[in-house]
Coordinates of N, CA and C and ligand atoms in Angstrom, one line a residue:
M58 N -21.1 -26.4 -42.0 CA -20.9 -25.1 -41.4 C -19.4 -24.7 -41.7
A59 N -19.4 -23.4 -42.7 CA -17.9 -22.9 -42.4 C -17.4 -22.9 -41.1
D60 N -16.1 -22.9 -40.9 CA -15.3 -22.6 -39.5 C -14.5 -21.4 -39.7
F61 N -15.5 -20.3 -39.7 CA -14.7 -19.0 -39.8 C -13.6 -18.6 -38.7
K62 N -14.3 -19.2 -37.4 CA -13.2 -18.7 -36.1 C -12.3 -19.6 -36.2
G63 N -12.2 -20.8 -36.7 CA -10.9 -21.6 -36.7 C -10.1 -21.1 -38.0
M64 N -10.6 -20.4 -39.0 CA -9.7 -19.9 -39.9 C -9.0 -18.7 -39.5
A65 N -9.6 -17.9 -38.9 CA -9.1 -16.9 -38.1 C -7.8 -17.0 -37.1
E66 N -8.2 -18.2 -36.3 CA -7.2 -18.6 -35.5 C -6.1 -19.3 -36.0
A67 N -6.3 -20.1 -37.0 CA -5.1 -20.6 -37.8 C -4.1 -19.3 -38.5
L68 N -4.8 -18.6 -39.0 CA -3.9 -17.7 -39.7 C -3.2 -17.0 -38.4
I69 N -3.8 -16.4 -37.2 CA -3.3 -15.9 -36.3 C -2.0 -16.8 -35.9
Q70 N -2.3 -18.1 -35.9 CA -1.1 -19.1 -35.4 C -0.3 -19.0 -36.7
G71 N -0.3 -18.4 -37.9 CA 0.6 -19.0 -39.0 C 0.5 -20.3 -39.6
D72 N -0.6 -21.0 -39.4 CA -0.8 -22.2 -39.8 C -1.6 -22.4 -41.5
A73 N -0.6 -22.1 -42.2 CA -0.9 -21.9 -43.6 C -1.9 -23.3 -44.1
A74 N -1.6 -24.3 -43.8 CA -2.2 -25.8 -44.3 C -3.5 -25.7 -43.6
T75 N -3.6 -25.4 -42.5 CA -5.0 -25.6 -41.7 C -6.2 -24.2 -42.4
V76 N -5.3 -23.1 -42.4 CA -6.1 -22.2 -43.3 C -6.7 -22.7 -44.6
A77 N -5.6 -23.1 -45.4 CA -6.0 -23.5 -46.8 C -7.1 -24.6 -46.9
K78 N -6.8 -25.6 -45.9 CA -7.8 -26.8 -45.7 C -9.1 -26.2 -45.5
L79 N -9.3 -25.1 -44.4 CA -10.7 -24.7 -43.9 C -11.4 -23.7 -45.1
V80 N -10.4 -23.0 -45.8 CA -10.9 -22.0 -47.1 C -11.4 -23.3 -47.9
Q81 N -10.8 -24.4 -48.3 CA -11.1 -25.1 -49.2 C -12.5 -25.8 -48.8
E82 N -12.6 -26.3 -47.6 CA -13.9 -26.9 -47.1 C -15.2 -25.8 -47.2
A83 N -14.9 -24.5 -46.9 CA -16.2 -23.6 -47.2 C -16.4 -23.4 -48.6
L84 N -15.5 -23.6 -49.6 CA -15.7 -23.1 -50.9 C -16.6 -24.7 -51.4
D85 N -16.2 -25.8 -50.8 CA -16.7 -27.1 -51.2 C -18.1 -26.8 -50.7
E86 N -18.3 -26.4 -49.7 CA -19.7 -26.4 -49.3 C -20.5 -25.2 -49.8
G87 N -20.2 -24.7 -50.7 CA -20.7 -23.5 -51.4 C -20.8 -22.0 -50.7
V88 N -20.2 -21.6 -49.5 CA -20.0 -20.6 -48.9 C -19.3 -19.4 -50.0
D89 N -20.2 -18.3 -50.0 CA -19.5 -17.3 -50.9 C -17.9 -16.9 -50.7
A90 N -17.0 -16.8 -51.6 CA -15.9 -16.4 -51.4 C -15.5 -15.1 -50.4
K91 N -16.3 -14.2 -50.8 CA -16.2 -13.1 -50.1 C -16.5 -12.9 -48.8
K92 N -17.7 -13.8 -48.4 CA -17.9 -14.0 -47.2 C -16.9 -14.7 -46.2
I93 N -16.2 -15.5 -46.9 CA -14.8 -16.5 -46.2 C -13.6 -15.2 -45.9
L94 N -13.4 -14.3 -46.9 CA -12.5 -13.5 -46.9 C -13.0 -12.4 -45.6
D95 N -14.3 -12.0 -45.7 CA -14.8 -11.1 -44.5 C -14.8 -11.6 -43.3
E96 N -15.3 -12.9 -43.2 CA -15.7 -13.4 -42.0 C -14.5 -14.3 -41.2
G97 N -13.7 -14.7 -42.0 CA -12.6 -15.5 -41.8 C -11.2 -15.4 -41.6
L98 N -10.7 -14.5 -43.0 CA -9.4 -14.1 -43.1 C -9.0 -12.9 -42.4
I99 N -10.0 -11.9 -43.0 CA -9.7 -10.3 -42.7 C -10.1 -10.4 -41.0
P100 N -10.7 -10.9 -40.4 CA -10.9 -10.6 -38.9 C -9.7 -11.3 -38.2
G101 N -9.0 -12.3 -39.0 CA -8.0 -13.1 -38.4 C -6.7 -12.1 -38.5
M102 N -6.6 -11.6 -39.7 CA -5.6 -10.6 -39.9 C -5.6 -9.3 -39.0
D103 N -6.9 -8.6 -39.0 CA -6.7 -7.7 -38.2 C -6.5 -7.9 -36.6
V104 N -6.5 -9.1 -36.3 CA -6.1 -9.4 -35.0 C -4.6 -9.3 -35.0
V105 N -3.8 -10.0 -35.9 CA -2.4 -10.0 -36.0 C -2.0 -8.4 -36.3
G106 N -2.7 -7.7 -37.0 CA -2.3 -6.5 -37.1 C -2.3 -5.5 -35.8
V107 N -3.3 -5.7 -34.8 CA -3.4 -5.1 -33.8 C -2.1 -5.6 -32.9
K108 N -2.3 -7.1 -32.8 CA -1.1 -7.5 -31.9 C 0.2 -7.1 -32.1
F109 N 0.4 -6.8 -33.6 CA 1.7 -6.1 -34.1 C 2.1 -4.7 -33.5
K110 N 0.8 -4.1 -33.7 CA 1.0 -2.8 -33.2 C 1.1 -2.4 -32.1
N111 N 0.5 -3.3 -31.0 CA 0.7 -3.5 -29.6 C 2.0 -4.0 -29.2
G112 N 2.7 -4.4 -29.9 CA 4.2 -5.2 -29.4 C 4.0 -6.6 -28.9
E113 N 2.9 -7.0 -29.2 CA 2.3 -8.5 -28.5 C 3.2 -9.5 -29.8
V114 N 3.2 -9.1 -30.8 CA 4.2 -10.3 -31.7 C 5.1 -9.4 -32.8
Y115 N 5.8 -10.2 -33.3 CA 6.9 -9.4 -34.0 C 7.0 -9.9 -35.3
V116 N 7.8 -9.2 -36.2 CA 8.0 -9.4 -37.6 C 7.8 -10.9 -38.0
P117 N 8.7 -11.9 -37.2 CA 8.7 -13.2 -37.7 C 7.1 -13.9 -37.8
E118 N 6.4 -13.5 -36.6 CA 5.0 -14.0 -36.5 C 4.2 -13.6 -37.9
V119 N 4.3 -12.0 -38.0 CA 3.7 -11.4 -38.7 C 3.7 -12.0 -40.2
L120 N 4.9 -12.4 -40.6 CA 5.3 -12.9 -41.7 C 4.7 -14.1 -42.1
V121 N 4.6 -15.1 -40.9 CA 4.0 -16.3 -41.1 C 2.8 -16.1 -41.4
S122 N 2.0 -15.3 -40.4 CA 0.6 -15.1 -40.5 C 0.5 -14.7 -42.0
A123 N 1.0 -13.7 -42.5 CA 0.9 -13.0 -43.8 C 1.0 -14.2 -44.7
R124 N 1.9 -15.3 -44.6 CA 1.9 -16.6 -45.5 C 0.6 -17.2 -45.7
A125 N -0.1 -17.4 -44.0 CA -0.8 -18.4 -44.1 C -2.2 -17.5 -44.8
M126 N -2.4 -16.3 -44.7 CA -3.5 -15.4 -45.5 C -3.1 -15.5 -46.8
T127 N -2.0 -15.4 -47.5 CA -1.8 -15.8 -48.6 C -2.3 -17.2 -49.1
A128 N -2.1 -18.1 -48.3 CA -2.2 -19.6 -48.7 C -3.9 -19.3 -49.1
G129 N -4.8 -18.9 -47.9 CA -6.2 -18.7 -48.1 C -6.4 -17.8 -49.4
M130 N -6.0 -16.8 -49.7 CA -6.3 -15.8 -50.5 C -5.9 -16.4 -51.9
K131 N -4.9 -17.2 -52.1 CA -4.8 -18.0 -53.4 C -5.9 -18.9 -53.9
L132 N -6.7 -19.6 -53.0 CA -7.9 -20.3 -53.3 C -9.0 -19.2 -53.7
L133 N -9.1 -18.2 -53.1 CA -10.4 -17.3 -53.2 C -10.0 -16.2 -54.4
E134 N -8.9 -15.8 -54.4 CA -8.6 -14.8 -55.5 C -9.1 -15.1 -57.0
P135 N -9.3 -16.4 -57.5 CA -9.8 -16.6 -58.9 C -11.2 -16.7 -58.7
I136 N -11.9 -16.9 -57.6 CA -13.4 -17.0 -57.6 C -13.8 -15.6 -57.4
L137 N -13.1 -14.5 -56.7 CA -13.3 -13.2 -56.3 C -13.2 -12.5 -57.8
A138 N -12.1 -12.8 -58.7 CA -12.0 -12.1 -59.7 C -13.0 -12.4 -60.5
K139 N -13.5 -13.6 -60.7 CA -14.6 -14.2 -61.7 C -16.1 -13.6 -61.1
T140 N -16.2 -13.3 -59.9 CA -17.7 -13.0 -59.5 C -17.6 -11.4 -59.4
G141 N -16.3 -10.7 -59.8 CA -16.1 -9.2 -59.9 C -16.3 -8.5 -58.6
A142 N -16.1 -9.3 -57.5 CA -16.2 -8.6 -56.1 C -14.9 -7.6 -56.2
K143 N -15.4 -6.2 -56.0 CA -14.5 -4.9 -56.2 C -13.5 -5.0 -55.2
P144 N -12.1 -4.4 -55.4 CA -11.5 -4.2 -54.1 C -11.7 -3.0 -53.8
K145 N -11.2 -2.7 -52.3 CA -11.6 -1.4 -51.8 C -10.8 -0.1 -52.5
G146 N -9.6 -0.4 -53.4 CA -9.1 0.6 -54.2 C -7.8 -0.1 -54.5
T147 N -6.9 0.6 -55.2 CA -5.8 0.1 -55.8 C -4.5 1.0 -55.1
I148 N -3.6 0.2 -54.7 CA -2.4 1.0 -54.3 C -1.1 0.5 -55.1
V149 N -0.5 1.4 -55.7 CA 1.1 1.2 -55.9 C 2.0 1.4 -55.2
I150 N 2.7 0.5 -54.9 CA 3.6 0.4 -53.7 C 5.0 0.0 -54.0
G151 N 5.8 0.5 -53.4 CA 7.4 0.1 -53.7 C 8.3 0.9 -52.6
T152 N 9.6 0.5 -52.8 CA 10.7 1.1 -52.1 C 11.5 2.0 -52.9
V153 N 11.6 3.2 -52.3 CA 12.3 4.2 -53.3 C 13.4 4.2 -53.9
R154 N 13.7 5.0 -55.0 CA 14.9 4.6 -55.6 C 16.3 4.8 -54.6
G155 N 17.4 3.6 -54.9 CA 18.5 3.3 -54.2 C 18.2 2.8 -53.0
D156 N 17.0 2.1 -52.7 CA 16.8 1.3 -51.1 C 16.3 -0.1 -51.6
L157 N 17.1 -1.0 -50.9 CA 16.9 -2.4 -51.2 C 15.9 -3.0 -50.0
H158 N 15.6 -2.2 -48.9 CA 14.9 -2.9 -47.8 C 13.4 -2.9 -48.3
D159 N 12.8 -4.5 -48.3 CA 11.7 -4.6 -48.6 C 10.9 -5.3 -47.6
I160 N 11.2 -5.6 -46.5 CA 10.6 -6.5 -45.6 C 9.3 -5.8 -44.8
G161 N 9.4 -4.4 -44.6 CA 8.3 -3.7 -44.0 C 7.4 -3.4 -45.1
K162 N 8.0 -2.9 -46.3 CA 6.9 -2.9 -47.5 C 6.1 -4.0 -47.8
N163 N 6.7 -5.1 -47.9 CA 6.0 -6.4 -48.1 C 4.9 -6.5 -47.1
L164 N 5.3 -6.4 -45.7 CA 4.4 -6.2 -44.9 C 3.0 -5.6 -45.1
V165 N 3.4 -4.3 -45.3 CA 2.5 -3.3 -45.5 C 1.5 -3.6 -46.6
A166 N 2.1 -4.3 -47.6 CA 1.6 -4.8 -49.2 C 0.6 -6.2 -48.6
M167 N 1.2 -6.8 -47.8 CA 0.3 -8.1 -47.4 C -1.0 -7.6 -46.4
M168 N -0.7 -6.7 -45.7 CA -1.7 -6.4 -44.7 C -2.9 -5.5 -45.5
L169 N -2.4 -4.8 -46.3 CA -3.4 -4.2 -47.1 C -4.3 -5.1 -48.2
K170 N -3.4 -6.0 -48.7 CA -4.1 -7.1 -49.5 C -5.1 -7.9 -48.8
G171 N -4.6 -7.9 -47.4 CA -5.7 -8.7 -46.7 C -6.8 -7.8 -46.3
A172 N -6.9 -6.6 -46.3 CA -7.8 -5.9 -46.0 C -8.7 -5.4 -47.3
G173 N -8.3 -6.2 -48.3 CA -9.3 -5.9 -49.4 C -8.9 -4.7 -50.6
W174 N -7.4 -4.4 -50.3 CA -6.8 -3.5 -51.6 C -6.3 -4.3 -52.5
K175 N -6.4 -3.8 -53.8 CA -5.7 -4.3 -55.1 C -4.1 -3.7 -54.8
I176 N -3.2 -4.6 -54.8 CA -2.0 -4.1 -54.6 C -0.9 -4.1 -56.1
V177 N -0.4 -3.2 -56.4 CA 0.5 -3.3 -57.3 C 1.9 -3.0 -57.0
D178 N 2.5 -4.2 -57.0 CA 3.9 -4.1 -56.0 C 5.1 -3.8 -57.0
L179 N 5.7 -2.6 -57.0 CA 7.0 -2.4 -57.9 C 8.3 -3.1 -57.6
G180 N 8.2 -3.3 -56.3 CA 9.5 -4.0 -55.8 C 10.5 -2.9 -55.0
V181 N 11.5 -3.2 -55.3 CA 12.3 -2.1 -54.8 C 13.2 -1.3 -55.7
D182 N 13.9 0.0 -55.0 CA 14.8 0.5 -56.0 C 13.9 1.3 -57.3
V183 N 12.9 1.8 -56.9 CA 11.9 2.4 -57.8 C 11.9 3.7 -58.3
D184 N 11.9 4.0 -59.7 CA 12.3 5.2 -60.0 C 11.0 6.2 -59.8
P185 N 11.2 7.5 -59.4 CA 9.9 8.2 -59.3 C 9.0 8.2 -60.8
E186 N 9.5 8.0 -61.7 CA 8.5 8.2 -62.9 C 8.0 7.0 -63.0
K187 N 8.4 5.8 -62.6 CA 7.5 4.4 -62.5 C 6.7 4.4 -61.5
F188 N 6.8 4.9 -60.4 CA 5.8 5.0 -59.2 C 4.5 5.9 -59.9
V189 N 4.8 7.3 -60.5 CA 3.7 8.0 -61.1 C 3.1 7.5 -62.2
D190 N 3.8 6.9 -63.2 CA 3.2 6.2 -64.4 C 2.4 5.1 -64.2
T191 N 3.0 4.3 -63.3 CA 2.2 3.0 -62.9 C 0.8 3.4 -62.2
A192 N 0.9 4.3 -61.5 CA -0.3 4.9 -60.7 C -1.5 5.4 -61.6
M193 N -1.0 6.1 -62.6 CA -1.9 6.9 -63.6 C -2.3 5.8 -64.6
E194 N -1.7 4.9 -64.9 CA -2.0 3.5 -65.8 C -3.1 2.7 -64.9
N195 N -3.2 2.7 -63.6 CA -3.8 1.6 -63.0 C -5.0 2.5 -62.3
D196 N -5.0 3.9 -62.6 CA -5.9 4.7 -61.9 C -5.8 4.5 -60.4
A197 N -4.8 4.4 -59.9 CA -4.4 3.8 -58.4 C -5.2 5.0 -57.4
E198 N -5.8 4.8 -56.3 CA -6.1 5.9 -55.4 C -4.9 6.2 -54.5
V199 N -4.0 5.3 -54.5 CA -2.9 5.6 -53.5 C -1.6 5.3 -54.0
I200 N -0.7 6.0 -54.0 CA 0.8 5.6 -54.2 C 1.5 5.7 -52.7
G201 N 2.2 4.3 -52.5 CA 2.8 4.0 -51.2 C 4.3 4.1 -51.4
M202 N 5.1 4.5 -50.7 CA 6.5 4.5 -51.0 C 7.1 4.0 -49.4
S203 N 8.0 3.5 -49.5 CA 8.9 2.9 -48.3 C 10.0 3.3 -48.4
A204 N 10.9 4.1 -47.4 CA 12.2 3.9 -47.4 C 12.9 3.7 -46.0
L205 N 14.0 3.3 -45.9 CA 14.5 3.0 -44.7 C 16.0 3.4 -44.6
L206 N 16.5 4.1 -45.4 CA 17.8 4.5 -45.6 C 17.5 6.3 -45.2
T207 N 18.3 7.0 -44.5 CA 18.3 8.4 -44.5 C 18.8 9.0 -45.9
T208 N 19.7 8.2 -46.5 CA 20.1 8.6 -47.7 C 19.1 8.5 -48.9
T209 N 18.0 7.8 -48.6 CA 16.8 7.5 -49.8 C 15.7 8.2 -49.4
M210 N 15.5 8.3 -48.1 CA 14.4 8.9 -47.9 C 14.0 10.2 -48.6
V211 N 14.9 11.1 -49.0 CA 14.8 12.2 -49.8 C 14.1 11.9 -51.3
N212 N 14.2 10.7 -51.7 CA 13.8 10.3 -53.1 C 12.2 10.4 -53.1
M213 N 11.9 10.4 -51.6 CA 10.3 10.3 -51.8 C 9.8 11.7 -52.4
K214 N 10.5 12.9 -52.1 CA 10.1 14.1 -52.5 C 10.1 14.2 -54.0
S215 N 10.9 13.5 -54.7 CA 11.2 13.6 -56.2 C 9.6 13.0 -56.7
V216 N 9.3 12.0 -56.2 CA 8.1 11.1 -56.5 C 6.9 12.2 -56.6
I217 N 6.9 12.7 -55.4 CA 5.8 14.0 -55.3 C 5.8 14.9 -56.4
E218 N 7.0 15.4 -56.7 CA 7.3 16.6 -57.8 C 6.7 15.8 -58.8
V219 N 7.1 14.8 -59.2 CA 6.9 14.0 -60.7 C 5.4 13.8 -60.8
A220 N 4.9 13.5 -59.5 CA 3.3 13.4 -59.5 C 2.5 14.6 -60.0
K221 N 3.2 15.9 -59.4 CA 2.4 17.1 -59.6 C 2.7 17.4 -61.1
E222 N 4.0 17.3 -61.4 CA 4.3 17.8 -62.9 C 3.2 16.9 -63.9
K223 N 3.2 15.7 -63.6 CA 2.3 15.0 -64.5 C 0.5 14.8 -64.3
G224 N 0.3 15.6 -63.3 CA -1.2 15.6 -62.9 C -1.6 14.5 -62.1
C225 N -0.7 13.6 -61.6 CA -1.3 12.7 -61.0 C -2.4 12.6 -59.8
G226 N -3.3 12.2 -59.8 CA -4.3 12.6 -58.7 C -4.3 11.6 -57.4
S227 N -3.6 10.6 -57.5 CA -3.3 9.5 -56.6 C -2.7 10.2 -55.3
K228 N -3.4 9.9 -53.9 CA -3.0 10.2 -52.7 C -1.5 9.7 -52.2
I229 N -0.6 10.4 -51.8 CA 0.8 9.9 -51.5 C 0.9 9.5 -50.1
V230 N 1.4 8.1 -49.7 CA 1.4 7.9 -48.3 C 2.8 7.5 -48.3
V231 N 3.6 7.6 -47.1 CA 4.8 7.3 -46.8 C 5.1 6.7 -45.6
G232 N 6.0 5.8 -45.5 CA 6.3 5.0 -44.5 C 7.8 4.3 -44.4
G233 N 8.2 3.8 -43.4 CA 9.6 3.2 -43.1 C 10.2 3.7 -42.1
A234 N 11.3 3.1 -41.4 CA 11.9 3.5 -39.9 C 12.2 5.0 -39.7
P235 N 13.0 5.4 -40.8 CA 13.2 6.8 -40.8 C 12.2 7.9 -41.0
I236 N 10.8 7.6 -41.2 CA 10.1 8.5 -41.8 C 9.1 9.1 -40.5
T237 N 9.1 10.4 -40.3 CA 8.2 10.7 -39.4 C 6.9 11.7 -40.1
Q238 N 6.1 12.1 -39.4 CA 4.9 12.6 -39.5 C 5.4 14.3 -40.3
D239 N 6.4 14.8 -39.4 CA 7.1 16.1 -40.1 C 7.7 15.6 -41.0
F240 N 8.4 14.7 -41.3 CA 9.2 14.5 -42.8 C 8.0 14.4 -43.8
A241 N 6.9 13.6 -43.3 CA 5.8 13.6 -44.6 C 5.2 14.9 -44.9
D242 N 4.9 15.9 -43.7 CA 4.3 17.1 -44.1 C 5.4 18.0 -45.0
E243 N 6.3 17.8 -44.5 CA 7.6 18.7 -45.0 C 7.8 18.5 -46.6
I244 N 7.4 17.3 -47.1 CA 7.9 16.7 -48.4 C 6.5 17.0 -49.3
G245 N 5.4 17.1 -48.4 CA 4.1 17.2 -49.2 C 3.4 16.0 -49.1
A246 N 3.5 15.1 -48.6 CA 2.8 13.8 -48.6 C 1.5 14.0 -48.2
D247 N 0.5 13.2 -48.6 CA -1.0 13.2 -48.4 C -1.1 12.4 -46.7
G248 N -0.3 11.3 -46.5 CA -0.2 10.7 -45.5 C 1.0 10.1 -44.9
Y249 N 1.1 9.6 -43.6 CA 2.2 8.8 -43.2 C 1.5 7.7 -42.4
A250 N 2.2 6.4 -42.1 CA 1.9 5.3 -41.4 C 3.1 4.9 -40.7
P251 N 3.1 4.9 -39.7 CA 4.1 4.2 -38.8 C 4.3 3.0 -38.9
D252 N 3.4 2.1 -39.1 CA 3.4 0.5 -39.2 C 2.3 0.1 -40.2
A253 N 2.3 -1.1 -40.3 CA 1.3 -1.7 -41.6 C -0.2 -1.7 -40.8
A254 N -0.5 -1.9 -39.7 CA -1.7 -1.6 -39.2 C -2.3 -0.3 -39.5
S255 N -1.4 0.7 -39.1 CA -1.9 2.0 -39.2 C -1.9 2.5 -40.8
A256 N -1.4 1.7 -41.6 CA -1.3 2.1 -43.0 C -2.6 1.7 -43.6
V257 N -3.1 0.4 -43.0 CA -4.4 -0.2 -43.4 C -5.5 1.0 -42.8
E258 N -5.4 1.3 -41.6 CA -6.4 2.3 -41.1 C -6.5 3.6 -42.0
L259 N -5.0 3.9 -42.3 CA -5.2 5.2 -43.2 C -5.8 5.1 -44.4
L260 N -5.2 3.9 -45.3 CA -6.0 3.8 -46.5 C -7.4 3.6 -46.5
N261 N -8.1 3.0 -45.5 CA -9.5 2.6 -45.5 C -10.4 4.1 -45.3
S262 N -9.4 5.0 -44.8 CA -10.3 6.1 -44.3 C -10.5 6.9 -45.3
Y263 N -9.5 6.8 -46.5 CA -9.6 7.4 -47.7 C -10.6 7.1 -48.7
V264 N -11.0 5.7 -48.5 CA -12.2 5.0 -49.2 C -13.5 4.7 -48.6
S265 N -13.8 5.1 -47.3 CA -14.7 4.7 -46.5 C -15.7 6.1 -46.5
Ligands
LIG491 CO1 19.7 -2.4 -43.7 N1 19.9 -0.6 -42.7 N2 21.2 -1.6 -44.9 N3 19.8 -3.9 -44.8 N4 18.9 -2.8 -42.4 C1 19.3 -0.3 -41.7 C2 17.8 0.4 -42.2 C3 19.9 0.3 -40.8 C4 19.1 1.3 -39.5 C5 20.9 -0.6 -39.8 C6 21.6 0.0 -38.9 O1 22.9 0.8 -39.2 N5 21.1 0.1 -37.6 C7 20.8 1.3 -41.6 C8 20.1 2.5 -42.0 C9 20.8 3.8 -41.5 C10 20.2 4.8 -41.9 O2 20.3 5.3 -42.9 N6 20.3 5.7 -41.0 C11 21.0 0.2 -42.9 C12 22.1 0.2 -43.7 C13 23.2 1.2 -43.3 C14 22.2 -0.5 -44.7 C15 23.1 -0.5 -45.7 C16 23.8 0.6 -46.4 C17 24.3 -1.2 -45.1 C18 25.6 -1.6 -46.0 O3 25.7 -2.2 -47.2 N7 26.7 -0.8 -45.5 C19 22.5 -1.2 -47.0 C20 21.8 -0.5 -48.0 C21 21.3 -1.4 -49.0 C22 20.3 -0.6 -49.8 O4 19.2 -0.6 -49.6 N8 21.0 0.3 -50.7 C23 21.7 -2.2 -46.1 C24 21.4 -3.5 -46.5 C25 20.5 -4.4 -45.7 C26 20.2 -5.6 -46.0 C27 20.0 -6.0 -47.7 C28 20.9 -6.8 -45.5 C29 18.9 -5.9 -45.0 C30 17.3 -5.9 -46.0 C31 16.8 -7.3 -46.6 C32 15.5 -6.8 -47.2 O5 14.7 -5.7 -46.8 N9 14.9 -7.7 -47.8 C33 18.8 -5.1 -44.0 C34 18.1 -5.0 -42.9 C35 17.1 -6.0 -42.6 C36 18.2 -4.0 -42.2 C37 17.4 -3.8 -40.8 C38 18.4 -4.7 -39.8 C39 16.0 -4.5 -40.6 C40 15.2 -3.7 -41.7 C41 13.8 -4.4 -41.3 O6 13.3 -5.1 -42.3 N10 13.0 -3.9 -40.3 C42 17.5 -2.3 -40.4 C43 17.8 -2.1 -38.8 C44 16.5 -1.9 -38.2 O7 15.6 -1.3 -38.8 N11 16.4 -2.2 -36.9 C45 18.6 -1.9 -41.3 C46 11.5 -4.7 -40.0 C47 10.6 -4.0 -40.9 C48 9.2 -4.8 -40.6 O8 10.5 -2.6 -40.3 O9 11.1 -1.8 -42.5 O10 10.8 -0.3 -40.8 P1 10.3 -1.3 -41.4 O11 8.7 -1.5 -41.7 C49 7.9 -1.1 -40.6 C50 7.7 0.4 -40.5 O12 8.9 1.2 -40.9 C51 6.4 0.5 -41.7 O13 5.5 -0.6 -41.6 C52 6.7 -1.7 -41.3 C53 5.8 -2.7 -40.6 O14 5.5 -2.2 -39.4 N12 6.7 1.1 -43.0 C54 5.7 1.5 -43.9 C55 7.4 0.4 -43.9 N13 7.3 1.0 -45.2 C56 6.0 1.6 -45.1 C57 5.2 2.1 -45.9 C58 4.0 2.6 -45.8 C59 3.9 2.5 -44.2 C60 4.4 2.2 -43.3 O15 3.3 3.4 -46.8 C61 3.5 3.2 -47.9

């Protein structure tokens, strides 16, 4: 019997070795990879997301849990790709031009990955054209931008302008410490998420 509860608990505790062990045992028993993701790993990450949102755990704990999730996902990814399980959607994500902060962006990407999204991570200091061209090449549902500096948050607007010029249909979601809903509205973004858990909720609402 696959220990889904144990997997979720180990993920919440950030115990990557136990997550990997339990996932491998479940696979060896012939349990479907998608079932392991949906009933073991994602419920664990959901708990972490809620705890993070409520201020019960902090960045280091989330990063450790995210690493544990990645350890489990590594074993599942090749099988999921083979069986053709479809991701919920694709997000092209990056930190805007001139900005090197990536901890928050990585957290958002990891949580989205855990929630079943395909992530195309462009890294940091990303040019507007790169965001838009990559989104169009990948038929991405969403472009996600992160900015941590008041001097770089303005570069989000350039991405929206380039997206309009090129006729890119992806929804545009923004986030980062200095970003607010008002700023997102002002630059014409489709959505704003104050944290990683809210980003998951927002993106899921686009495809549900
Ligand atoms: Co920088 N830095 N930094 N820094 N740094 C800040 C942002 C700053 C507020 C510190 C301060 O002065 N109090 C300040 C900005 C001031 C301002 O603009 N108003 C600042 C500065 C000034 C600078 C430099 C200019 C310093 C210098 O060189 N003089 C320089 C700039 C470099 C550059 O980018 N060009 C710089 C450099 C750095 C380091 C490289 C040393 C390092 C970054 C390391 C890295 O990221 N790999 C760093 C760090 C670590 C910080 C602080 C301390 C922490 C940022 C962080 O990782 N927070 C930061 C002070 C602070 O915020 N307390 C600071 C944790 C992270 C989980 O939160 O990124 O907000 P956050 O992400 C959250 C949400 O915002 C949201 O979800 C995440 C999870 O909940 N979110 C999204 C983020 N992206 C999202 C995208 C979404 C949705 C939600 O949709 C797509």
